[in-house]
Structures are given as structure tokens and as C-alpha cells.
Coordinates of C-alpha atoms in Angstrom, one line a residue:
M282 CA 94.1 26.4 70.7
S283 CA 93.5 23.7 67.8
S284 CA 92.0 24.9 64.9
L285 CA 88.7 24.2 63.4
P286 CA 88.6 25.0 59.1
V287 CA 86.5 27.6 58.5
S288 CA 82.7 28.6 57.6
I289 CA 81.4 31.3 55.4
F290 CA 78.5 31.2 57.5
N291 CA 79.8 29.7 60.9
D292 CA 82.8 31.6 61.3
V293 CA 82.3 35.1 58.6
I294 CA 78.5 36.5 58.6
G295 CA 76.9 35.2 60.7
P296 CA 75.3 34.5 63.4
V297 CA 71.8 35.2 63.3
M298 CA 71.8 37.0 67.1
R299 CA 70.6 39.8 69.7
G300 CA 72.6 41.5 71.4
P301 CA 75.5 44.2 71.2
S302 CA 78.2 41.8 70.3
S303 CA 78.4 38.0 69.1
S304 CA 82.1 37.2 70.7
H305 CA 80.6 37.9 74.5
C306 CA 76.2 37.2 73.2
A307 CA 76.5 34.7 70.8
A308 CA 79.5 32.8 71.6
A309 CA 78.7 33.0 75.0
L310 CA 75.7 31.5 74.0
R311 CA 76.7 28.6 72.1
I312 CA 78.6 27.5 75.8
G313 CA 76.0 27.6 77.6
R314 CA 74.6 25.6 75.0
L315 CA 77.0 22.9 75.5
A316 CA 77.9 22.9 79.3
R317 CA 73.4 22.4 79.5
D318 CA 74.3 19.2 77.5
L319 CA 76.9 18.8 79.8
M320 CA 74.2 18.3 82.5
G321 CA 71.9 16.5 80.8
G322 CA 69.1 19.7 80.6
E323 CA 69.1 19.5 84.8
I324 CA 70.6 22.7 86.2
D325 CA 70.1 23.9 90.3
E326 CA 74.0 25.7 90.2
V327 CA 75.8 27.7 88.2
L328 CA 79.7 29.7 89.1
V329 CA 81.3 31.3 86.5
E330 CA 84.5 32.6 86.9
F331 CA 86.1 35.5 84.4
D332 CA 90.3 35.9 85.1
R333 CA 91.1 38.8 86.6
N334 CA 93.2 40.3 83.5
G335 CA 90.9 38.8 81.1
S336 CA 88.5 41.2 79.0
L337 CA 84.9 39.6 81.0
P338 CA 85.1 40.5 84.1
T339 CA 84.6 44.5 82.4
T340 CA 82.3 44.3 80.1
H341 CA 80.3 40.0 81.2
D342 CA 77.3 42.6 82.3
S343 CA 76.7 45.1 79.7
Q344 CA 78.6 43.7 76.6
G345 CA 76.1 40.3 76.5
S346 CA 78.0 37.5 78.2
D347 CA 75.7 37.3 80.9
M348 CA 72.8 37.3 78.4
G349 CA 73.9 34.8 76.2
L350 CA 75.4 32.9 78.5
F351 CA 72.1 32.5 80.4
G352 CA 70.2 32.0 77.4
G353 CA 72.5 29.4 76.3
L354 CA 72.1 27.4 79.8
M355 CA 68.2 27.4 78.8
G356 CA 69.2 25.8 75.7
W357 CA 67.8 29.1 73.7
E358 CA 68.6 30.0 70.5
A359 CA 70.7 33.1 69.8
D360 CA 68.3 35.4 67.9
D361 CA 65.7 34.4 70.8
E362 CA 63.6 37.7 71.7
R363 CA 64.1 36.1 75.1
L364 CA 67.2 36.8 75.9
P365 CA 67.6 40.4 77.5
D366 CA 65.5 38.9 80.1
S367 CA 67.7 35.7 80.4
P368 CA 69.8 37.1 83.3
R369 CA 66.0 36.9 85.5
L370 CA 64.7 34.2 83.7
L371 CA 66.7 31.3 84.8
E372 CA 66.8 32.5 88.6
E373 CA 62.7 32.7 88.0
S374 CA 63.6 28.6 86.6
G375 CA 65.0 28.6 89.9
V376 CA 69.0 28.1 89.2
R377 CA 71.1 29.5 91.5
I378 CA 73.8 31.9 89.6
R379 CA 77.4 33.8 91.1
I380 CA 79.5 35.4 89.2
E381 CA 83.3 36.1 90.7
T382 CA 86.8 37.5 89.3
V383 CA 89.1 34.9 90.1
D384 CA 92.9 34.7 89.7
A385 CA 93.2 32.3 87.7
G386 CA 96.0 33.3 84.8
D387 CA 94.4 31.9 81.9
E388 CA 95.6 32.6 78.6
H389 CA 92.8 34.0 76.4
P390 CA 91.5 37.5 77.4
N391 CA 87.7 35.9 76.4
T392 CA 88.0 32.9 78.7
Y393 CA 84.5 31.3 80.6
R394 CA 84.9 29.0 83.9
L395 CA 82.1 27.7 84.2
T396 CA 81.1 24.9 87.3
L397 CA 77.8 23.5 87.4
R398 CA 75.6 21.4 90.0
N399 CA 72.1 19.2 89.3
K400 CA 71.3 16.7 92.2
D401 CA 73.5 14.1 90.0
G402 CA 76.6 15.3 90.8
Q403 CA 79.2 18.1 89.2
H404 CA 80.4 19.6 85.9
F405 CA 83.2 21.2 84.9
L406 CA 84.3 23.4 81.5
R407 CA 86.6 25.7 80.8
A408 CA 85.7 27.6 77.3
I409 CA 86.9 30.6 75.2
S410 CA 85.8 33.2 73.0
T411 CA 87.8 33.4 69.8
G412 CA 85.5 35.7 67.8
G413 CA 82.4 36.3 65.4
G414 CA 80.4 34.1 67.7
M415 CA 83.0 31.5 67.7
M416 CA 84.4 29.8 70.4
E417 CA 86.2 26.4 71.8
V418 CA 85.7 23.8 74.6
I419 CA 89.4 23.5 75.5
E420 CA 88.8 21.5 79.2
I421 CA 85.7 19.3 81.0
D422 CA 86.4 18.6 84.5
G423 CA 90.1 18.8 83.8
Y424 CA 90.3 16.8 80.8
E425 CA 91.7 18.9 77.7
V426 CA 89.4 19.0 74.8
S427 CA 89.1 21.2 71.5
L428 CA 85.4 20.9 70.6
F429 CA 84.5 23.7 68.7
G430 CA 80.1 22.8 68.5
D431 CA 80.0 21.2 65.2
F432 CA 79.8 17.7 65.8
H433 CA 77.6 15.8 67.4
V434 CA 79.9 15.4 70.8
T435 CA 79.1 11.6 73.0
L436 CA 81.2 11.6 76.6
I437 CA 81.6 8.1 78.1
W438 CA 82.7 8.1 82.1
T439 CA 84.4 4.6 82.6
T440 CA 86.3 2.9 85.1
S441 CA 88.0 0.5 82.5
E442 CA 90.9 0.9 81.3
R443 CA 90.7 1.5 77.5
L444 CA 87.9 1.8 76.1
L445 CA 87.5 2.7 71.9
V446 CA 85.6 3.3 69.4
H447 CA 85.4 1.2 66.0
K448 CA 81.9 1.0 64.9
C449 CA 80.5 4.5 64.3
P450 CA 80.7 4.7 60.9
T451 CA 80.6 9.0 60.7
L452 CA 82.9 8.7 63.6
C453 CA 85.9 11.7 63.0
S454 CA 87.6 11.7 66.6
A455 CA 87.7 9.1 69.4
T456 CA 90.3 10.4 72.0
F457 CA 90.7 8.0 76.2
F458 CA 91.6 10.3 78.9
D459 CA 93.1 8.0 81.4
P460 CA 91.6 7.2 83.3
G461 CA 87.9 8.0 82.8
L462 CA 87.4 9.9 80.4
L463 CA 86.1 8.8 76.1
V464 CA 85.5 11.6 73.7
V465 CA 83.4 10.6 70.8
Q466 CA 83.1 13.4 68.2
A467 CA 80.7 12.2 65.1
N468 CA 78.2 13.2 62.9
E469 CA 76.3 11.5 65.2
F470 CA 75.8 10.2 68.8
V471 CA 77.1 6.8 69.9
S472 CA 73.7 4.8 70.3
P473 CA 72.5 3.0 73.1
A474 CA 73.1 -0.4 71.6
L475 CA 77.1 0.3 71.5
I476 CA 76.6 1.5 75.1
Q477 CA 75.6 -1.5 75.9
E478 CA 77.8 -3.1 74.0
F479 CA 81.0 -1.9 76.0
Q480 CA 79.1 -2.7 79.4
A481 CA 78.7 -6.6 78.0
K482 CA 82.7 -6.7 77.1
G483 CA 83.5 -5.6 80.9
H484 CA 83.7 -2.5 79.8
P485 CA 82.0 0.0 83.1
I486 CA 80.2 2.8 82.1
T487 CA 79.5 5.4 85.0
A488 CA 78.1 8.4 83.1
V489 CA 77.0 9.3 79.4
Q490 CA 76.5 12.7 78.3
R491 CA 76.1 13.6 74.7
L492 CA 76.5 17.4 73.5
A493 CA 74.1 18.3 69.9
P494 CA 76.0 20.9 67.5
V495 CA 75.4 24.3 67.6
L496 CA 77.3 26.1 64.3
P497 CA 74.8 25.8 61.7
V498 CA 77.4 24.1 59.2
S499 CA 79.1 21.1 60.5
S500 CA 81.9 19.4 59.8
F501 CA 81.8 16.2 58.4
V502 CA 84.2 12.9 58.4
G503 CA 86.2 13.5 55.8
M504 CA 85.9 17.4 55.2
T505 CA 88.5 19.3 53.1
T506 CA 88.7 23.1 51.8
P507 CA 90.3 23.2 48.8
F508 CA 92.5 26.9 50.4
S509 CA 93.2 29.0 54.2
S510 CA 94.8 32.1 52.3
C511 CA 94.5 34.4 49.5
A512 CA 98.3 33.1 48.2
E513 CA 97.0 29.5 48.0
M514 CA 94.0 31.0 46.7
L515 CA 95.9 32.6 43.9
S516 CA 97.5 29.7 43.2
Y517 CA 94.7 27.5 43.0
D518 CA 93.2 30.0 40.6
A519 CA 96.4 29.6 38.2
G520 CA 95.6 32.7 36.9
R521 CA 92.2 32.1 35.3
N522 CA 90.8 35.4 37.1
T523 CA 87.9 33.2 38.6
P524 CA 85.7 35.5 40.1
L525 CA 86.1 35.7 43.6
A526 CA 82.3 34.6 44.0
K527 CA 82.7 31.5 42.4
L528 CA 85.8 30.8 44.1
A529 CA 83.6 31.4 47.5
L530 CA 81.3 29.4 47.0
L531 CA 83.7 26.8 45.5
Y532 CA 85.5 27.2 48.7
E533 CA 81.9 26.9 51.4
Q534 CA 79.9 23.9 49.2
Q535 CA 83.7 21.9 49.6
R536 CA 83.4 22.9 53.8
S537 CA 80.0 22.4 53.8
G538 CA 79.2 20.1 51.2
L539 CA 75.8 22.0 50.7
S540 CA 74.9 22.3 46.9
E541 CA 75.7 25.4 44.7
E542 CA 72.1 26.7 45.2
A543 CA 72.1 25.2 48.9
V544 CA 74.7 27.7 50.3
I545 CA 73.3 30.6 47.5
D546 CA 69.9 29.8 49.3
K547 CA 71.5 29.9 52.4
M548 CA 73.1 33.7 51.4
I549 CA 69.6 34.8 50.4
S550 CA 67.9 34.3 53.8
I551 CA 70.9 36.1 55.5
V552 CA 70.2 39.3 53.1
R553 CA 66.8 39.1 53.8
I554 CA 67.0 39.3 57.9
L555 CA 69.4 42.1 56.9
R556 CA 66.6 43.4 54.6
K557 CA 64.3 43.9 57.5
S558 CA 66.4 45.0 60.1
I559 CA 67.8 47.9 58.2
A560 CA 63.4 48.5 57.5
Q561 CA 62.8 48.3 60.9
G562 CA 65.9 50.8 62.5
I563 CA 64.7 53.7 59.4
A564 CA 61.2 53.5 61.6
G565 CA 62.7 53.9 64.5
T566 CA 64.2 51.6 67.2
E567 CA 63.3 52.3 71.6
Y568 CA 65.6 50.6 74.3
A569 CA 66.1 51.8 77.8
D570 CA 69.8 50.3 78.2
R571 CA 71.8 52.6 75.6
I572 CA 73.3 55.6 75.0
L573 CA 72.2 56.6 71.9
P574 CA 68.6 58.2 71.1
P575 CA 67.0 56.6 67.5
Q576 CA 69.0 58.5 65.2
T577 CA 68.4 57.1 62.0
P578 CA 64.8 57.8 61.3
S579 CA 66.3 62.5 61.7
F580 CA 69.0 60.8 58.6
A581 CA 66.7 59.8 56.2
A582 CA 64.4 62.9 56.7
E583 CA 67.0 64.5 56.0
L584 CA 68.5 62.8 52.6
S585 CA 64.1 62.8 51.1
A586 CA 64.4 66.3 51.7
G587 CA 68.2 66.6 49.8
R588 CA 69.7 68.5 53.1
L589 CA 72.9 66.4 52.8
L590 CA 76.0 66.4 51.2
G591 CA 77.6 63.6 48.6
G592 CA 76.1 61.6 46.7
D593 CA 72.9 59.0 47.2
A594 CA 74.6 56.1 47.1
L595 CA 77.4 57.3 50.7
N596 CA 74.4 58.2 51.9
R597 CA 71.7 55.4 51.3
C598 CA 75.0 53.7 52.5
I599 CA 75.7 55.7 55.7
L600 CA 72.0 55.4 56.6
Y601 CA 71.2 51.8 56.1
V602 CA 74.7 51.7 58.9
S603 CA 73.1 53.7 61.2
A604 CA 70.2 51.6 61.1
L605 CA 71.5 47.9 61.7
M606 CA 73.7 49.4 64.6
E607 CA 70.4 51.1 66.0
V608 CA 68.8 47.4 65.4
K609 CA 71.8 46.1 67.4
S610 CA 71.6 48.5 70.4
S611 CA 68.1 47.7 70.9
M612 CA 68.2 43.8 71.3
G613 CA 66.6 43.0 67.9
V614 CA 68.0 40.5 65.2
I615 CA 71.2 41.3 63.6
V616 CA 73.5 39.2 61.1
A617 CA 77.6 39.2 62.7
A618 CA 79.7 39.8 59.4
P619 CA 82.0 39.1 60.9
T620 CA 81.1 40.3 64.4
A621 CA 77.8 42.6 66.1
G622 CA 80.1 45.3 66.8
A623 CA 80.7 45.8 62.7
C624 CA 77.1 44.8 61.8
A625 CA 76.9 47.2 60.0
A626 CA 79.4 47.9 58.1
L627 CA 79.6 45.5 55.0
P628 CA 76.3 45.1 54.6
A629 CA 74.9 48.5 54.5
A630 CA 76.9 49.2 52.1
V631 CA 76.5 45.8 50.6
I632 CA 73.1 46.5 50.5
A633 CA 72.8 50.0 49.9
L634 CA 75.2 50.1 46.9
A635 CA 73.6 47.0 45.4
E636 CA 69.7 49.0 45.2
V637 CA 71.1 51.9 44.2
M638 CA 72.7 50.2 41.0
G639 CA 69.2 48.2 41.1
K640 CA 70.8 44.6 41.5
N641 CA 68.1 41.8 43.0
E642 CA 68.8 39.6 46.5
R643 CA 70.7 37.0 44.2
E644 CA 73.8 39.2 43.8
M645 CA 73.8 40.8 46.9
A646 CA 74.1 36.8 48.3
E647 CA 77.4 36.8 45.9
A648 CA 78.5 39.9 47.0
L649 CA 78.1 38.6 50.5
L650 CA 79.5 35.3 49.3
A651 CA 82.9 37.2 47.9
S652 CA 83.3 39.5 51.1
G653 CA 82.9 35.7 53.2
L654 CA 86.0 34.7 50.7
I655 CA 87.7 37.4 52.1
G656 CA 86.8 36.9 55.6
V657 CA 88.3 33.1 55.2
F658 CA 91.8 34.3 54.8
I659 CA 91.1 36.8 58.0
A660 CA 89.7 34.0 59.9
S661 CA 92.5 31.4 59.3
R662 CA 95.2 33.4 60.8
W663 CA 94.1 35.6 62.7
T664 CA 90.7 37.1 64.9
F665 CA 87.5 39.0 64.7
A666 CA 87.9 39.8 68.4
A667 CA 88.7 43.1 69.4
E668 CA 89.7 41.6 72.8
V669 CA 92.5 40.1 71.0
G670 CA 93.2 42.8 67.9
G671 CA 91.6 45.3 69.1
C672 CA 89.1 47.4 66.4
Q673 CA 91.1 46.6 63.6
A674 CA 90.2 42.9 63.9
E675 CA 86.3 43.7 63.8
G676 CA 86.1 47.4 61.8
G677 CA 88.8 46.7 59.6
S678 CA 88.3 43.3 58.3
A679 CA 84.7 44.6 58.2
A680 CA 85.9 47.4 55.6
A681 CA 88.1 44.6 53.9
M682 CA 85.4 42.4 53.0
A683 CA 83.2 44.9 51.9
A684 CA 85.6 46.8 49.3
S685 CA 85.7 43.3 48.3
A686 CA 82.0 42.4 48.0
L687 CA 81.2 46.2 46.5
V688 CA 84.5 45.3 43.7
T689 CA 82.0 42.0 43.1
L690 CA 78.8 43.6 42.9
A691 CA 80.5 46.2 39.5
G692 CA 82.0 43.2 37.5
G693 CA 86.0 43.8 38.9
S694 CA 88.3 41.2 38.8
L695 CA 89.6 38.8 40.7
P696 CA 93.1 41.0 41.1
Q697 CA 90.5 44.1 41.9
A698 CA 88.8 42.8 44.8
L699 CA 91.9 41.9 46.4
A700 CA 93.5 44.9 45.8
A701 CA 90.0 46.5 47.4
S702 CA 90.2 44.6 50.4
S703 CA 94.3 45.2 50.9
M704 CA 93.6 49.0 51.1
A705 CA 91.3 49.2 53.3
M706 CA 92.3 47.2 55.3
Q707 CA 95.5 48.6 55.5
S708 CA 94.0 52.4 55.9
M709 CA 92.9 50.9 59.5
I710 CA 96.1 49.5 60.8
G711 CA 96.1 50.3 64.7
L712 CA 92.5 51.1 65.1
I713 CA 91.5 50.5 68.7
C714 CA 88.0 49.2 70.8
D715 CA 87.5 51.9 73.2
P716 CA 83.5 51.4 73.6
V717 CA 82.0 54.8 75.5
G718 CA 79.8 53.7 78.6
N719 CA 81.0 50.2 78.3
R720 CA 78.5 49.5 75.7
V721 CA 78.8 49.3 71.8
E722 CA 77.4 52.1 70.3
V723 CA 80.1 54.8 70.7
P724 CA 82.1 55.9 69.2
C725 CA 81.1 51.6 67.8
L726 CA 79.0 53.6 64.7
G727 CA 81.3 56.1 63.2
K728 CA 83.8 53.2 62.7
N729 CA 81.0 50.8 61.6
V730 CA 80.4 54.4 58.7
M731 CA 84.3 55.3 58.2
A732 CA 84.5 51.1 57.5
A733 CA 82.2 51.0 55.0
T734 CA 83.1 54.0 52.9
N735 CA 86.3 53.2 53.2
A736 CA 85.2 50.1 51.8
L737 CA 83.2 52.7 49.0
A738 CA 86.7 54.6 48.7
C739 CA 88.8 51.5 48.0
A740 CA 86.6 49.6 45.8
N741 CA 86.5 52.8 43.3
M742 CA 90.7 52.7 43.5
A743 CA 90.5 49.3 42.6
L744 CA 88.6 49.7 40.3
A745 CA 90.4 52.8 38.5
N746 CA 93.4 50.1 39.1
F747 CA 95.1 51.6 42.4
A748 CA 98.4 50.1 43.5
Q749 CA 97.4 47.7 46.3
I750 CA 101.6 47.5 47.2
I751 CA 101.0 44.8 49.9
P752 CA 99.4 41.7 49.1
F753 CA 96.6 40.7 50.7
D754 CA 97.6 38.0 53.7
E755 CA 101.2 40.7 54.1
V756 CA 98.5 43.3 55.4
V757 CA 96.7 40.3 57.9
D758 CA 99.6 39.5 59.3
T759 CA 100.8 42.7 60.0
A760 CA 97.5 43.6 61.7
M761 CA 97.9 40.1 63.9
R762 CA 101.6 42.2 65.2
V763 CA 100.1 45.5 65.6
A764 CA 97.8 43.8 67.8
K765 CA 100.3 42.4 70.5
Q766 CA 101.8 45.4 70.9
M767 CA 98.8 46.9 71.8
P768 CA 98.2 47.0 75.7
R769 CA 95.6 45.7 76.9
E770 CA 93.5 48.7 77.9
L771 CA 92.8 49.5 74.1
R772 CA 91.2 46.5 73.3
C773 CA 87.8 45.6 74.2
T774 CA 88.0 46.7 77.7
N775 CA 86.1 50.4 79.6
L776 CA 90.0 51.0 80.5
G777 CA 91.3 53.1 78.2
G778 CA 90.4 54.9 74.9
L779 CA 87.5 57.3 74.9
S780 CA 86.1 54.9 77.5
I781 CA 87.7 56.6 80.0
T782 CA 86.5 60.1 79.7
P783 CA 85.5 62.3 82.3
T784 CA 81.5 61.2 79.7
S785 CA 82.0 57.8 79.5
Q786 CA 82.3 56.6 82.7
A787 CA 79.1 59.1 83.7
I788 CA 77.6 57.8 81.2
E789 CA 78.1 54.4 82.6
A790 CA 77.1 55.7 86.3
D791 CA 73.9 57.4 85.1
L792 CA 73.6 53.0 82.7
V793 CA 74.0 52.0 86.1
A794 CA 72.1 53.7 87.8
R795 CA 69.2 53.4 85.4
K796 CA 69.2 49.3 85.5
S797 CA 67.0 47.5 87.5
C798 CA 64.1 46.6 87.0
G799 CA 62.5 48.6 90.6
N800 CA 62.9 46.5 93.5
G801 CA 66.1 47.0 94.3
C802 CA 67.6 43.8 93.1
G803 CA 69.8 44.6 90.5
C804 CA 68.5 41.8 88.2
G805 CA 69.8 44.0 85.5
V806 CA 66.6 44.5 83.8
P807 CA 65.8 47.2 82.1
V808 CA 63.4 49.6 83.0
R809 CA 61.3 51.4 80.2
T810 CA 61.9 55.0 80.4
P811 CA 63.9 57.5 78.3
L812 CA 68.0 57.4 79.3
T813 CA 69.2 60.8 79.4
L814 CA 71.8 61.1 76.4
I815 CA 74.4 63.2 78.9
G816 CA 76.3 65.9 76.8
K817 CA 73.6 66.8 75.0

């Protein structure tokens, strides 16, 4: 897998989306968008193949891969309200869909193999979901490529033995595969005039397709970042004790090309989305295809009545975690921060504590930016994908990020913010991912609560100058090493942990039985009837 410089908005705080899992739903949607462009927007038939030893054969339906992929094939955004119905709507549009499990030997557990056909021909695309909604296209029509959805990509098929691009002023890269394909990545598409010039110079062009960017922050020629690890950042800071939020602003300005105010405004808009979703969750959500009933309203009532243990900050944090998790599971709009499965811990902790402290939305945005830089250090050397790293990659990362954000809200120093992150992640190394009923609800709710409250505890410990002992980069490397020692069954499948308890299997069977439109076609559209909570 090639590397792409991490962006806080691309990789860490985002995408804004619907669905239970960012590595399944949002990444699949982006893959689908690129596949649609590969076919010029016209698709008659799609064959989707998943490797038997990957994570997708057991999770593609329940965790939103189908929902996202099919929405992407129709050209939708990740927060489109139609997404839960995308499998049915794609078939109704006349596209024939077939999903098969194969022995492909794919190295990455989240690999999508798409064979697409229309009246003009056929294309093959292979892509991987790398966590947090990020993905990489690694093969097109047998050619090994590396496309992240951050550039305008022009694919030029030719019978010429050699074809080069020299006149594209915003060119990033141009790779010619002999025979037959030139892949151009730039800040704009190769112009029709340049295509005509190729033809005029005796280079026969047989086809041209243009793949539009799918990431919120595009890459550009000359793009650099000031650092990519915690150690590099400390070296860059050179003992000046620059606040983590300011270093995050500097990083994202350089990575995105945006101004300081543009970066702040972009994060404030995310804060407002999150606060709206929290309010929606507290008011109560309903969705047939989920395990848990709406529990947040009763927690809010008990909190208001003064019947819960602990302080207002802790309980407001728990309330907001529950609210965001229930919005996610009802297909409402959330922000993957850093993933959909761990979408609640960081924003709930930041917004709850900021409200208790009387902070405004700009200060919330600055705290989230600080947390985003911690996420950059994780994503640059490891992953957020539970299929690769277990829940330590999702919940552990969220806890580390939230801890630094809370120290930032409290006005703590750079060393204190880093110590909080290190301690928070240390305490979650080895956490497995074992969703009950093949849904991202149980024990995911509890793990998000644990991540948020762990972050609060570690922030206070750091503010009191507790020693981190192990530097943050070494903690991330340790989690990565532990992940490689984890059995596949404990990394986001329905094959281990709580997911194979009798109760979990009964819940999954009940959900499968209910997941029908009523016509016996198995289209996957959830019926709008109450779901029995087994064991309650």
C-alpha cells in the first residue's frame, strides 16, 4: 500500500456520513463513486467479489458495505438520506448486482473486487478500505495503480507504445503502463484539447475516463507536511511548548493549502453537525434494524432528576456518547472521529466538557484540531481499521485523541497533552473487536463510554503531571505489534469474542429474519416494526 500524507479532515475527523461503520460504509461509497466514474456513469451489471479469508464475507451486509458501495455506484454523498435503501434503489434503476465469496488470496481484509459492465464494455477495479473512511484503488484492468481519491485522475487508453503528458500545469504524476494505459493525477483533468493533440501526433486514443476526487481535502503539487510523528513534532517545536492546537493548525494549513480561518471554520461546521446529532439522540431515535432500543432519553431523565452517581461532566459525557451511538445505529448523520464505530467517544467528551466549562464553538473546534493531530500520528504509522488492529485501533485511538483534546480545553501544556494521549492508549492496548449480532452497537456503546471516560481520567492525570513513561509513538507501535498477534477472529468479524455467544447468535438470527421488505425477496430493506430485544 502506498502512502498519502494524512489530513485531519480526510483521515481523522471525518467523513460526515451515515451508516454503522466508516471502514465499511464510507470507504465503500468512495470506492463506488470511483467505479461509477470508471464506467462513465453508466452501469448495467456489477459483480462484487470478497475474499473468503477477509472480513467482508461476514460483515458486508450488516455493517454497511453494500449500502455504501451501492450508494457510491449511484453517485451519492456519504450522508445521503437514501443510503439505507441503496441496495433496493440500485436494483430498481436496472443495475444487475451479484455478490460472491471467492478464494482470491487478498492480503488486506477489506478488499473489494468489482467487475463492471455496460453497453460499451467492461472494467475491473480492486480497492481496499484502510480505515476511517479512507481507501485506495490498487488495480484497474490488471494494472497496478495507487489512487486515493485526492486528485483528478484521467485514464487514457491507447494503442501507442508510449504516451507522456508534459503540458498539464497542475500535474502530480503520470504513469504509462505498456501496453495501453496512461494514468494522470493532477489538480484538474487532462483537457480535451490535449487529448486531441495526442491523436494529431499519431497516438491513437481508444478511450478516456475521468475519476473525480472523493476526499474533502484534495492533494496538490508541492504538498508537504511539517511532521508526521510525535517525535518529529517535538523536534520541530524545539522546546517552545507551542500549544497542540496551534501545531495542528499549522499542520493542516500546510497539508490542505487552506488558511487558518478556513481550517477553523471547517472544524466549527463539524462541531455544529455533532451538536445537532447529539440533540437528536437525546430526543430519541428509532430504527428497526438494530439491537438496542432508544436508551439515551431515559439516561437524560435520570440525570436531570439527580438520580445518577458521579459528577455532571462525567454523566454528560456518557449521555452524549449514548446519543451519538444511537444516531449512528439509526442511520442518522454522524462524523467518523476517527471511525464510525468509535464516532462517539471523542466528540462527546469534547462537547460535554466544553459545555460544562463554558467554552464556545471555536474553542471546541480548536480542541478537536488538537485531537486530530494525535490522530495524524496514529494514521501515519498504523491504522484506524478494527479489521486490521482490533478495537484498540478504533476505541484506543479515540481515547488517545480525546485525552489530548480535554487537556487543550483545560489550557494544559504540550507535554501534558501528549502524556494524556499516551496514558489513554496504553490502557486500551489489546482491545478486541467483537460486535454482537454483527451490528456496531454491543459492546461498542460500552467501549465508546470507556474510551471517553478513560480520556477524562487521563487528561486529569496529565494535568496533575502524572508520568506517561512510554512516549506516544512507542505506544502506537506497540498497539500495531499486538494487532499482528491477534487472531483474525478477534478483529471485527462475527467469529470470536462476544459475537459467538448463544445470545449474540440468536440476536443475529432474529435480525436476519426481520430484514425483509415483506415480499420474500431478501432485498435487505428493514421493516419498520419494533425489534424484540433478546434477553431483556
